[in-house]
XYZ file of C-alpha atoms in Angstrom:
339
model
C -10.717 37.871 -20.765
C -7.264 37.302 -18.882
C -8.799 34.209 -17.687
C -9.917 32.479 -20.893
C -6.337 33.420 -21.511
C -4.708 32.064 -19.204
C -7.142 28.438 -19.553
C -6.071 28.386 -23.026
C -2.777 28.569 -22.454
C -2.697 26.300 -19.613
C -5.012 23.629 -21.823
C -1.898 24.259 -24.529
C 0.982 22.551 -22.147
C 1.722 19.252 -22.592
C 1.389 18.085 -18.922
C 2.265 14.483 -19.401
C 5.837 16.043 -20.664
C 8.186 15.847 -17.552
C 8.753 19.424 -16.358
C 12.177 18.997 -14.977
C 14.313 16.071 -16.423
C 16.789 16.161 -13.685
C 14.249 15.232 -11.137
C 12.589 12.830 -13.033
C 15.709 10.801 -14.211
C 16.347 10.625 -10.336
C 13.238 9.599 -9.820
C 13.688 6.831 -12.259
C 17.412 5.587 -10.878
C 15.195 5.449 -7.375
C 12.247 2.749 -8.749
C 14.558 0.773 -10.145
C 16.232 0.304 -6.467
C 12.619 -0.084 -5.468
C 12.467 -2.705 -8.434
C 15.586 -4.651 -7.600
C 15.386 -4.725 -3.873
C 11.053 -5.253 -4.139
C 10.924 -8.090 -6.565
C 13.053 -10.900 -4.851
C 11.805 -9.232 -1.900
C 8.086 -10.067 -2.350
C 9.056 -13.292 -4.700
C 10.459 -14.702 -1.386
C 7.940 -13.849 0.945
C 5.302 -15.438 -1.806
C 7.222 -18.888 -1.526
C 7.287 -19.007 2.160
C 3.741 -18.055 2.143
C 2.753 -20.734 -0.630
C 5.714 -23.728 -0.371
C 6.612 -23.398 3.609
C 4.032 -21.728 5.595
C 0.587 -23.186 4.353
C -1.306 -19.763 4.852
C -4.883 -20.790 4.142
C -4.533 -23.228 7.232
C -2.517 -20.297 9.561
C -5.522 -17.883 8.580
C -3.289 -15.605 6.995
C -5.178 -15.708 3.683
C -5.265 -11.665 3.901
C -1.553 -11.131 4.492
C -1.251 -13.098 1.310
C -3.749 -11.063 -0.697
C -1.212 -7.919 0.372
C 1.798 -9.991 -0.887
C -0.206 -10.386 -4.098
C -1.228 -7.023 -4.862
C 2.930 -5.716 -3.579
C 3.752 -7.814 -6.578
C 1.441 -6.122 -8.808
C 2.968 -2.759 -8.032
C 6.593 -4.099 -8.460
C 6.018 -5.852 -12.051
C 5.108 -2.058 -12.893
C 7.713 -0.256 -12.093
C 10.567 -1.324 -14.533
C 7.389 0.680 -17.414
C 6.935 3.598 -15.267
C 10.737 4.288 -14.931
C 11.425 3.578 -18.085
C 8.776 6.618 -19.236
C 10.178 8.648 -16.632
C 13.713 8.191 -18.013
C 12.746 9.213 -21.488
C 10.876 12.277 -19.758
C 7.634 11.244 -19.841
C 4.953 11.549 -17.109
C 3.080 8.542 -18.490
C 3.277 5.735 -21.480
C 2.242 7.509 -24.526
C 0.426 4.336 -25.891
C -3.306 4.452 -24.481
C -3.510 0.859 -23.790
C -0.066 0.990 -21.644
C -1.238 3.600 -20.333
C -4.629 2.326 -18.836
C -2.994 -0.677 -18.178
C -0.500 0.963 -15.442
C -3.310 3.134 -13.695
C -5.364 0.198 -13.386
C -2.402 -1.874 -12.332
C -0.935 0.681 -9.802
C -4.681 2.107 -8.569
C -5.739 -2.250 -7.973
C -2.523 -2.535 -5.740
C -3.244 0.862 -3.596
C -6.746 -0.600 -3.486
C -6.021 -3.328 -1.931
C -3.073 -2.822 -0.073
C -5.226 -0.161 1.755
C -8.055 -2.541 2.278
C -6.453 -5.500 3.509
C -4.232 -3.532 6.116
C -7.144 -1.747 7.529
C -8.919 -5.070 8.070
C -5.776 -6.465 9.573
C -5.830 -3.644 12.141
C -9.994 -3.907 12.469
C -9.087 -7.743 13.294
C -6.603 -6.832 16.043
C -9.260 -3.775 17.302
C -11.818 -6.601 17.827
C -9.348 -8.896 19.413
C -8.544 -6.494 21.953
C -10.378 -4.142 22.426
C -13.970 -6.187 22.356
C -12.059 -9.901 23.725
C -14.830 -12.034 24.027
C -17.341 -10.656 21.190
C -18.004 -12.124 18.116
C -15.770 -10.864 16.108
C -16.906 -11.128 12.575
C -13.477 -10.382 10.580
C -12.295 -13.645 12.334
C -14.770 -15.037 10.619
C -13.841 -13.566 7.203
C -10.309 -14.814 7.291
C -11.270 -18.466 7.329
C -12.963 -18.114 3.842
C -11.294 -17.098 0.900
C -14.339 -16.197 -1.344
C -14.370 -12.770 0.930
C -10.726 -11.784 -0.368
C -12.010 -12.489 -3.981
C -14.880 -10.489 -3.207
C -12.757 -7.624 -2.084
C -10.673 -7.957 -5.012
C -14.074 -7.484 -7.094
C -15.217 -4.717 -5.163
C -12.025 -2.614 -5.729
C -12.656 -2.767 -9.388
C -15.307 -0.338 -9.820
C -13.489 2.129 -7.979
C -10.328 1.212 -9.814
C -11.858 1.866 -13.130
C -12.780 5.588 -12.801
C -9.048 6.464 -12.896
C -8.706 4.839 -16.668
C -11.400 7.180 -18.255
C -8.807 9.861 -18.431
C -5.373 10.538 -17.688
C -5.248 10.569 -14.251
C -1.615 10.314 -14.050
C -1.193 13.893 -15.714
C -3.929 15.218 -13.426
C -6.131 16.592 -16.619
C -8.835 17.267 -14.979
C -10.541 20.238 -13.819
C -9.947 23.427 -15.046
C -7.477 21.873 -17.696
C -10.446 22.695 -20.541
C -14.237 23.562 -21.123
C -15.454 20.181 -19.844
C -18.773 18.265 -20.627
C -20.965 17.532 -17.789
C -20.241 13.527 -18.218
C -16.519 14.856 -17.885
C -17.046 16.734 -15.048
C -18.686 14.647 -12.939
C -15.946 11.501 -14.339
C -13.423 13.389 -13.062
C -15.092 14.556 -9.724
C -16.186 10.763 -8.708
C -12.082 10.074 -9.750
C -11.324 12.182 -7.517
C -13.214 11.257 -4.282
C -12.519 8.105 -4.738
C -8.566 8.842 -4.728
C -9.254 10.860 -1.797
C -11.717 8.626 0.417
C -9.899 5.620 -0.321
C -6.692 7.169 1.753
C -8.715 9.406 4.190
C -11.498 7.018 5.697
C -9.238 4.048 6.265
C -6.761 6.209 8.193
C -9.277 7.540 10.473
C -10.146 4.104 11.295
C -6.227 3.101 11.706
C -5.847 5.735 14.253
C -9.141 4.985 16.106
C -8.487 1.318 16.120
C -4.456 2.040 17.504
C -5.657 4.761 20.049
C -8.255 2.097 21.601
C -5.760 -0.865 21.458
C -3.090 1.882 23.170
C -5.275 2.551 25.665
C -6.278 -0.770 26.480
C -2.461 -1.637 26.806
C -2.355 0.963 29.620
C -4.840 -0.591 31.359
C -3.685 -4.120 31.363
C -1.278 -5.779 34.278
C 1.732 -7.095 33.061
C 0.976 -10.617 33.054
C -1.365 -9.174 30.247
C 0.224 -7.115 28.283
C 1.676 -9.696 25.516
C -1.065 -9.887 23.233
C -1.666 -6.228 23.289
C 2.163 -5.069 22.835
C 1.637 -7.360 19.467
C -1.359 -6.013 18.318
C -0.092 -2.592 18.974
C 2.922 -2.872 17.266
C 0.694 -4.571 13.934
C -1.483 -1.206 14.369
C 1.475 0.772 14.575
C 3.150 -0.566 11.624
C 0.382 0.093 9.424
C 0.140 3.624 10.466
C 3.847 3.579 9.307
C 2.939 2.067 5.806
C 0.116 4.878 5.530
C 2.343 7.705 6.775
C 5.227 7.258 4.518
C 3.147 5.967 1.138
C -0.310 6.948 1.125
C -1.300 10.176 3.031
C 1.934 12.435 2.034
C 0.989 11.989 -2.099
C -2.616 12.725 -1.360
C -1.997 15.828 0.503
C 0.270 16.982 -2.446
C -2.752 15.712 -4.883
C -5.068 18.366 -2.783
C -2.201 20.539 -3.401
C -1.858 19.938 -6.790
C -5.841 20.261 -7.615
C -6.110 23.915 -6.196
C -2.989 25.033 -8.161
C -3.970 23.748 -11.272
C -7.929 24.920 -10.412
C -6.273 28.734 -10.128
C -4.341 28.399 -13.414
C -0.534 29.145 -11.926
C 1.357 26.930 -14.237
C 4.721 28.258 -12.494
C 3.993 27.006 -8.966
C 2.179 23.747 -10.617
C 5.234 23.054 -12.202
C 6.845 22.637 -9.075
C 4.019 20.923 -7.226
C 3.488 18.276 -10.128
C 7.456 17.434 -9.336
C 6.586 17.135 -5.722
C 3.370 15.388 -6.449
C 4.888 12.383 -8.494
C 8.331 11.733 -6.398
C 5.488 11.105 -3.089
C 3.920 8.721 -5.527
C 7.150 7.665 -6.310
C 7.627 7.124 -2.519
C 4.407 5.530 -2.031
C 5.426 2.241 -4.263
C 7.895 1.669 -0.622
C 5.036 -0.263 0.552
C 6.286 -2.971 -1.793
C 9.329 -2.698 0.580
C 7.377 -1.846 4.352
C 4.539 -4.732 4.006
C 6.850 -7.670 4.958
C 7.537 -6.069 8.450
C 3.408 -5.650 9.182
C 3.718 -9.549 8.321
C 6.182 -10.346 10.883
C 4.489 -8.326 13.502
C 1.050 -10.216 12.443
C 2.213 -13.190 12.444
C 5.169 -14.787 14.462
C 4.856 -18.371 12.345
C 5.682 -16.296 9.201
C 8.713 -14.466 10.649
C 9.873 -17.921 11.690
C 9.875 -19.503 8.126
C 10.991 -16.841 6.629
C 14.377 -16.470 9.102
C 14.701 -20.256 9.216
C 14.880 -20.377 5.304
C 16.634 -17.491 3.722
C 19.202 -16.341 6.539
C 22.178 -17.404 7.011
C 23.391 -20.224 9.873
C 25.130 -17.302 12.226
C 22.142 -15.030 12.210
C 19.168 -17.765 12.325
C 19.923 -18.886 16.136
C 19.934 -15.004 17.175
C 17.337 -13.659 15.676
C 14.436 -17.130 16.378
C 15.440 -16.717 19.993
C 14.575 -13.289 20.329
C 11.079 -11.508 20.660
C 12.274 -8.046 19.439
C 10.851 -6.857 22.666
C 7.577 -7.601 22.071
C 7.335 -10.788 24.933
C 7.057 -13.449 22.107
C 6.236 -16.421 24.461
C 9.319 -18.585 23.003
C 9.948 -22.326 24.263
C 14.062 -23.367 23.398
C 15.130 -27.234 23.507
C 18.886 -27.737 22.637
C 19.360 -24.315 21.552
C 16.695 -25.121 18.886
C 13.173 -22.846 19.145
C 9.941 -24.632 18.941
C 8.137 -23.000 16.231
C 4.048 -22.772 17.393
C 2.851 -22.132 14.064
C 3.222 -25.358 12.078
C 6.079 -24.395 9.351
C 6.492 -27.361 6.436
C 10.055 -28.973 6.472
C 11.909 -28.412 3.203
């Protein structure tokens, strides 16, 4: 009897109504910084990746689907904190609504995928030198980056069925089995998208790590660069993607055991890590500079100023770039497009 009760009158609350609107409002003042630093951010990395470094001929056609989906995230975030200023967990119009989940759930898709198969490219470069290794082989044709795109759409799609964003799930009312098993499948895919790809991060950087060790110094170049691409991804995943789905997890059991004072709490906790997560927006451009020299080249040699472009071309950042200097002037090896 006291449980009926208490699903009733945890089915009654209005979970898409901010529960504190202190914390909220904060979190709102905090994606617009995200905003204004992540959109001329990522609108400057997309010109040097379209106008000065040609990446379709630099094979750098999946660091460009990341910039992509990084700008997809920040073109959402003026909406979401503008519902989170006006205490709102979510846009109360269905079609806004769907429209951000699928817009914010696409980016996490693929901003997951193509880092993982940036890392699986470096695994196979050093761990396996010599092999055929078959993700080479993927960069140089673009129809497998619109194929990944296509493939994240099915699993994008489950989280626009119901209101993911206010967790109503499970244990929220007496479901339907369609409902149930909607909102189960939702939830695995949330979980495994985060989960698998981060066991195969830390496989692919313990292997490349222990392949450093093993290496002379002569050697030890190419494998201080792929570790530190490895290691920056395993950054991006530790400070945006695993902490929200551990408080998801945490979220799920309170709200599964009915304590709507602890999951008001939790929910807070749950939505400022998503609110952290959209940093990625921010932490992506360094994974490109560690991937790719050429890039971090044209990117210093167009947008900073005179004083700091000498200093930072002619130095490695300790990671033994293999730099030639002529008259105080670095020879770029990646081919960068004069203005």
């Amino acid at each position: 009897m006291s449980s009926h009760q208490n699903m009733s009158t945890n089915s009654s609350v209005d979970h898409c109504k901010t529960p504190n609107p202190v914390t909220y409002e904060i979190l709102s003042w905090l994606m617009v910084v995200q905003f204004v630093l992540g959109l001329p951010l990522n609108l400057s990395v997309l010109y040097i990746f379209i106008f000065r470094f040609k990446f379709w001929k630099n094979k750098s056609i999946f660091l460009f689907n990341i910039v992509v989906a990084d700008f997809l995230l920040v073109v959402c975030l003026p909406a979401k904190a503008y519902h989170y200023r006006h205490h709102l967990r979510r846009s109360q119009d269905g079609v806004v609504c769907k429209t951000m989940l699928f817009m914010l759930f696409l980016n996490r898709g693929a901003s997951i995928a193509f880092l993982i198969t940036l890392s699986i490219d470096r695994y196979f470069n050093v761990v396996h030198l010599g092999r055929r290794n078959f993700v080479k082989m993927l960069k140089k044709t673009p129809q497998i980056s619109i194929l990944i795109w296509l493939l994240l759409l099915p699993l994008t799609i489950p989280t626009m069925v119901k209101t993911f964003e206010c967790c109503n799930s499970h244990g929220r009312a007496v479901e339907t089995y369609y409902h149930d098993v909607t909102d189960t499948f939702r939830e695995v895919v949330f979980f495994t998208q985060i989960i698998i790809p981060f066991v195969i991060l830390v496989y692919c950087t313990v292997r490349i790590v222990n392949r450093l060790r093993k290496k002379t110094v002569g050697e030890k170049t190419k494998l201080r660069r792929a570790v530190c691409v490895v290691m920056s991804v395993v950054v991006v995943f530790s400070v945006c993607f695993l902490p929200c789905a551990i408080a998801r997890a945490v979220l799920l059991s309170v709200r599964l055991k009915n304590w709507q004072i602890a999951e008001d709490v939790v929910v807070q906790v749950y939505d400022g890590l998503m609110v952290l997560s959209y940093m990625d927006c921010l932490l992506d451009p360094l994974v490109y500079c560690f991937c790719n020299s050429g890039f971090k080249d044209a990117y210093i040699s167009t947008f900073c100023p005179a004083f700091l472009r000498n200093r930072l071309l002619n130095s490695d950042f300790g990671l033994g770039t293999t730099t030639t200097t002529t008259s105080a002037t670095r020879t770029i090896s990646l081919p960068i497009i004069d203005k």
